[in-house]
Amino acid sequence: MLSELTYWLTTPLGHIFVVVFGLVLGSFLNVVITRLPMKVERDERHLSLQQLNIEPPTVAPLNLAWPPSFCPGCRTPIRWQHNIPIVSWLILRGRCASCEMPISVRYPLVEATSALLLLVLFMSYGPSLEFCFKAFFCLSLITVAYMDWETGWLPDVATIPLIGAGLLFSVFTAAQPGALGPTDAIIGAVAGYGLFWFLNFAYRSLTGRNGLGYGDFKLVAALGAWLGWVLLPLNLLFAALIAFAFGMYMVVVGTYQREVGIRFAPFLSVVGIGLLLGRDLGLLPMYLGG
């Protein structure tokens, strides 16, 4: 039975199933991107009030499952036919069916990107443990990239599991030829966190304020755990160059805001996914293969 299922997944119909599954996962990622920062902020605010012996206000429950999807403008629950990944956004022309409030293009972009990445990973690794781990890596980076882009915040619950998964994956694949071993993963994680901690310490010593968010420390540690210490410098270099070019573009068009700055996680995440796929698909030089 398992062998038959495995064979079916490798057929064109199976690939369509993977794409549809990726679209559904992308829809869930949109929920995480929207609600997780809100939930963590609410929980931290309630904890602070309790520590001050102040009774927190009573608010409606908020988590990844409840309440059901609703329009943030008119608060109307979204019907199932208006919640189909990509298709509903296109049919509704990017607007709420009730109040016509614009719906961010982020929703179909995340869904389409998730489906494409899942298909590429599945065609590369098949129905395997490696596919599951690397799908988790890529989808997690999509999530943290958009959360940082929209809120400037990377909750620990989104970054720390990514570090643990990278270290655990290196243990599972240690015996495979050319695979990233636990030692390289640990060195990469420690080096990534330590480098960003030092840079922020130096900047704070000179200016009196933080130059990097602590969430960035943990994200770079996660990238080090997955890519190893050999590829991590490339990740940081390419991400910095792209972020610098984007920042110059924002200055030229007049959209740069000094109080916001350039949020780094999206660039780290995109380059990290590219390097992982490039290494595994043989697109990088052999000495960078990990």
Coordinates of C-alpha atoms in Angstrom, one line a residue:
M1 CA 0.0 0.0 0.0
L2 CA 2.8 2.4 0.9
S3 CA 4.7 1.6 -2.2
E4 CA 1.6 2.2 -4.3
L5 CA 1.1 5.6 -2.7
T6 CA 4.7 6.5 -3.2
Y7 CA 4.5 5.6 -6.9
W8 CA 1.2 7.6 -7.3
L9 CA 2.8 10.7 -5.8
T10 CA 5.5 10.5 -8.5
T11 CA 2.9 10.7 -11.3
P12 CA 1.6 13.9 -12.9
L13 CA -1.6 13.5 -10.9
G14 CA 0.5 13.2 -7.7
H15 CA 2.4 16.4 -8.6
I16 CA -0.9 18.2 -9.0
F17 CA -1.8 16.9 -5.5
V18 CA 1.5 18.3 -4.1
V19 CA 0.7 21.7 -5.7
V20 CA -2.8 21.8 -4.3
F21 CA -1.4 20.8 -0.9
G22 CA 1.2 23.6 -1.2
L23 CA -1.6 26.1 -1.9
V24 CA -3.4 25.0 1.2
L25 CA -0.2 25.2 3.3
G26 CA 0.3 28.7 1.8
S27 CA -3.2 29.7 2.9
F28 CA -2.3 28.5 6.4
L29 CA 1.0 30.4 6.4
N30 CA -1.0 33.6 5.7
V31 CA -3.0 33.0 8.9
V32 CA 0.3 32.5 10.8
I33 CA 1.8 35.6 9.3
T34 CA -1.2 37.7 10.2
R35 CA -2.1 36.3 13.6
L36 CA 1.1 35.0 15.3
P37 CA 2.6 38.5 15.9
M38 CA -0.8 39.7 17.2
K39 CA -1.1 36.7 19.6
V40 CA 2.4 37.0 20.9
E41 CA 2.1 40.7 21.5
R42 CA -1.2 40.2 23.2
D43 CA 0.2 37.5 25.5
E44 CA 3.2 39.6 26.4
R45 CA 1.0 42.6 27.2
H46 CA -1.2 40.5 29.4
L47 CA 1.8 39.0 31.2
S48 CA 3.2 42.5 31.8
L49 CA -0.1 43.7 33.3
Q50 CA -0.3 40.6 35.5
Q51 CA 3.3 41.3 36.8
L52 CA 2.1 44.8 37.7
N53 CA -0.9 43.3 39.5
I54 CA -3.2 44.9 36.9
E55 CA -6.2 42.9 35.7
P56 CA -5.8 42.4 31.9
P57 CA -8.9 43.5 29.9
T58 CA -11.2 40.7 28.7
V59 CA -10.7 40.2 25.0
A60 CA -12.0 37.7 22.4
P61 CA -9.9 34.6 21.9
L62 CA -7.3 34.8 19.2
N63 CA -5.2 31.9 18.0
L64 CA -4.3 30.2 14.7
A65 CA -7.6 28.3 14.6
W66 CA -10.1 30.8 16.1
P67 CA -11.9 33.0 15.2
P68 CA -12.6 31.8 11.6
S69 CA -11.2 34.0 8.8
F70 CA -12.8 37.4 8.6
C71 CA -12.4 40.7 6.9
P72 CA -10.3 43.1 9.1
G73 CA -12.4 46.0 7.7
C74 CA -16.0 45.0 8.1
R75 CA -15.4 42.0 10.3
T76 CA -17.6 39.8 8.1
P77 CA -16.7 36.1 8.2
I78 CA -15.2 34.9 4.9
R79 CA -17.2 32.3 3.2
W80 CA -15.6 29.1 2.0
Q81 CA -16.0 30.0 -1.7
H82 CA -14.1 33.3 -1.0
N83 CA -11.3 31.5 0.7
I84 CA -10.0 29.3 -2.1
P85 CA -6.2 29.9 -2.5
I86 CA -5.4 32.3 -5.4
V87 CA -8.6 31.6 -7.2
S88 CA -10.8 33.6 -4.8
W89 CA -8.4 36.6 -4.8
L90 CA -8.5 36.7 -8.6
I91 CA -12.3 36.4 -8.8
L92 CA -12.8 39.1 -6.2
R93 CA -10.1 41.2 -7.9
G94 CA -8.3 41.6 -4.6
R95 CA -11.2 43.0 -2.6
C96 CA -13.5 41.9 0.2
A97 CA -16.8 40.5 -1.1
S98 CA -18.7 42.5 1.5
C99 CA -17.0 45.9 1.9
E100 CA -14.6 45.9 -1.0
M101 CA -11.7 46.7 1.2
P102 CA -8.5 45.8 -0.7
I103 CA -6.9 42.4 0.1
S104 CA -3.1 42.4 0.2
V105 CA -1.4 40.8 -2.8
R106 CA 0.7 39.0 -0.1
Y107 CA -2.0 36.3 0.2
P108 CA -1.8 34.9 -3.4
L109 CA 2.0 35.5 -3.5
V110 CA 2.5 33.4 -0.3
E111 CA 0.2 30.7 -1.6
A112 CA 1.8 30.5 -5.1
T113 CA 5.4 30.6 -3.6
S114 CA 4.5 27.8 -1.2
A115 CA 3.1 25.6 -3.9
L116 CA 6.0 26.2 -6.3
L117 CA 8.6 25.5 -3.6
L118 CA 6.8 22.4 -2.4
L119 CA 6.7 21.0 -6.0
V120 CA 10.4 21.8 -6.6
L121 CA 11.4 20.1 -3.3
F122 CA 9.2 17.1 -4.0
M123 CA 10.5 16.6 -7.5
S124 CA 14.1 16.8 -6.0
Y125 CA 13.7 14.5 -2.9
G126 CA 10.4 12.6 -3.4
P127 CA 8.3 11.4 -0.5
S128 CA 11.1 11.3 2.0
L129 CA 12.2 12.6 5.4
E130 CA 14.5 15.0 3.6
F131 CA 11.6 16.5 1.7
C132 CA 9.6 17.0 5.0
F133 CA 12.5 18.8 6.7
K134 CA 13.4 21.0 3.8
A135 CA 9.8 21.9 3.2
F136 CA 9.6 23.0 6.8
F137 CA 12.8 25.1 6.3
C138 CA 11.5 26.9 3.2
L139 CA 7.9 27.4 4.4
S140 CA 9.2 28.7 7.7
L141 CA 11.5 31.2 6.0
I142 CA 8.5 32.5 3.9
T143 CA 6.7 33.0 7.1
V144 CA 9.4 34.9 9.0
A145 CA 10.2 37.0 5.9
Y146 CA 6.7 38.3 5.6
M147 CA 6.2 38.8 9.4
D148 CA 9.4 40.9 9.5
W149 CA 8.4 42.8 6.4
E150 CA 5.0 43.7 7.7
T151 CA 5.6 44.1 11.4
G152 CA 9.4 44.3 12.0
W153 CA 9.0 41.5 14.5
L154 CA 10.3 37.9 14.6
P155 CA 8.8 36.0 17.5
D156 CA 10.9 33.3 19.1
V157 CA 8.2 30.8 18.4
A158 CA 8.9 31.3 14.7
T159 CA 12.7 31.2 14.8
I160 CA 13.8 28.9 17.6
P161 CA 12.1 25.8 16.1
L162 CA 13.9 26.5 12.9
I163 CA 17.2 26.3 14.7
G164 CA 16.2 23.0 16.4
A165 CA 15.0 21.5 13.1
G166 CA 18.3 22.3 11.4
L167 CA 20.4 20.7 14.1
L168 CA 18.1 17.7 14.2
F169 CA 18.2 17.3 10.4
S170 CA 22.0 17.3 10.4
V171 CA 21.9 14.4 12.9
F172 CA 19.6 12.4 10.7
T173 CA 21.6 12.9 7.6
A174 CA 25.1 12.7 9.1
A175 CA 25.9 9.4 7.5
Q176 CA 25.0 10.5 4.0
P177 CA 27.9 11.4 1.7
G178 CA 28.3 15.1 1.3
A179 CA 25.6 15.9 3.8
L180 CA 26.0 18.7 6.3
G181 CA 27.1 17.1 9.6
P182 CA 26.1 18.1 13.1
T183 CA 29.5 19.7 13.8
D184 CA 29.2 22.0 10.8
A185 CA 25.6 22.8 11.7
I186 CA 26.5 23.7 15.3
I187 CA 29.4 25.8 14.3
G188 CA 27.2 27.6 11.7
A189 CA 24.4 28.3 14.3
V190 CA 26.8 29.5 17.0
A191 CA 28.8 31.6 14.5
G192 CA 25.7 33.2 13.0
Y193 CA 24.3 34.2 16.4
G194 CA 27.6 35.3 17.8
L195 CA 28.4 37.5 14.7
F196 CA 25.1 39.4 14.8
W197 CA 25.4 39.7 18.6
F198 CA 28.8 41.3 18.3
L199 CA 27.8 43.6 15.5
N200 CA 24.8 44.8 17.5
F201 CA 27.0 45.2 20.6
A202 CA 29.5 47.3 18.7
Y203 CA 26.7 49.5 17.1
R204 CA 25.0 50.0 20.5
S205 CA 28.3 50.9 22.1
L206 CA 28.8 53.6 19.5
T207 CA 25.3 55.0 19.1
G208 CA 23.4 54.0 22.3
R209 CA 20.7 52.0 20.4
N210 CA 20.3 48.6 18.8
G211 CA 21.1 48.3 15.2
L212 CA 19.8 44.7 14.8
G213 CA 16.8 43.0 16.2
Y214 CA 17.3 40.0 18.5
G215 CA 15.0 38.0 16.2
D216 CA 17.6 38.5 13.5
F217 CA 20.2 36.9 15.7
K218 CA 18.1 33.7 16.0
L219 CA 17.2 33.7 12.3
V220 CA 20.9 33.8 11.3
A221 CA 21.6 31.1 13.8
A222 CA 18.9 29.0 12.1
L223 CA 20.4 29.7 8.7
G224 CA 23.8 28.6 10.0
A225 CA 22.3 25.4 11.3
W226 CA 20.8 24.6 7.9
L227 CA 23.5 25.9 5.6
G228 CA 26.7 25.4 7.7
W229 CA 29.5 27.7 8.4
V230 CA 30.7 27.5 4.7
L231 CA 27.6 28.9 3.1
L232 CA 26.5 31.2 5.9
P233 CA 29.0 34.0 4.9
L234 CA 27.6 33.9 1.3
N235 CA 24.1 34.1 2.8
L236 CA 25.0 37.2 4.7
L237 CA 26.9 38.8 1.9
F238 CA 24.3 38.4 -0.8
A239 CA 21.5 39.4 1.6
A240 CA 23.4 42.5 2.6
L241 CA 24.0 43.5 -1.1
I242 CA 20.4 43.0 -2.1
A243 CA 19.2 44.9 1.0
F244 CA 21.6 47.8 0.3
A245 CA 20.4 48.0 -3.4
F246 CA 16.8 47.9 -2.2
G247 CA 17.5 50.6 0.4
M248 CA 19.1 52.8 -2.3
Y249 CA 16.0 52.3 -4.5
M250 CA 13.8 53.4 -1.6
V251 CA 15.9 56.5 -1.0
V252 CA 15.7 57.5 -4.7
V253 CA 11.9 57.0 -4.9
G254 CA 11.4 58.7 -1.5
T255 CA 9.8 55.8 0.4
Y256 CA 12.7 55.2 2.8
Q257 CA 11.7 55.8 6.5
R258 CA 14.6 56.2 8.8
E259 CA 12.7 55.1 11.9
V260 CA 11.8 51.8 10.1
G261 CA 15.1 51.2 8.3
I262 CA 15.6 48.2 6.2
R263 CA 14.2 45.0 7.6
F264 CA 16.8 42.3 7.0
A265 CA 14.9 39.0 7.5
P266 CA 13.2 39.0 4.0
F267 CA 16.6 39.2 2.3
L268 CA 18.2 36.6 4.5
S269 CA 15.3 34.3 3.9
V270 CA 15.2 34.5 0.1
V271 CA 19.0 34.1 -0.2
G272 CA 18.9 31.2 2.3
I273 CA 16.3 29.3 0.3
G274 CA 18.3 30.0 -2.9
L275 CA 21.5 28.7 -1.4
L276 CA 19.9 25.5 0.0
L277 CA 18.3 24.7 -3.3
G278 CA 21.4 25.7 -5.2
R279 CA 23.6 23.4 -3.1
D280 CA 21.3 20.4 -3.2
L281 CA 20.6 20.8 -6.9
G282 CA 24.3 21.0 -7.7
L283 CA 24.2 24.6 -8.9
L284 CA 27.0 25.7 -6.5
P285 CA 30.7 24.9 -6.9
M286 CA 31.7 21.6 -5.2
Y287 CA 33.8 23.3 -2.5
L288 CA 30.6 25.2 -1.4
G289 CA 28.5 22.0 -1.2
G290 CA 28.8 21.7 2.6

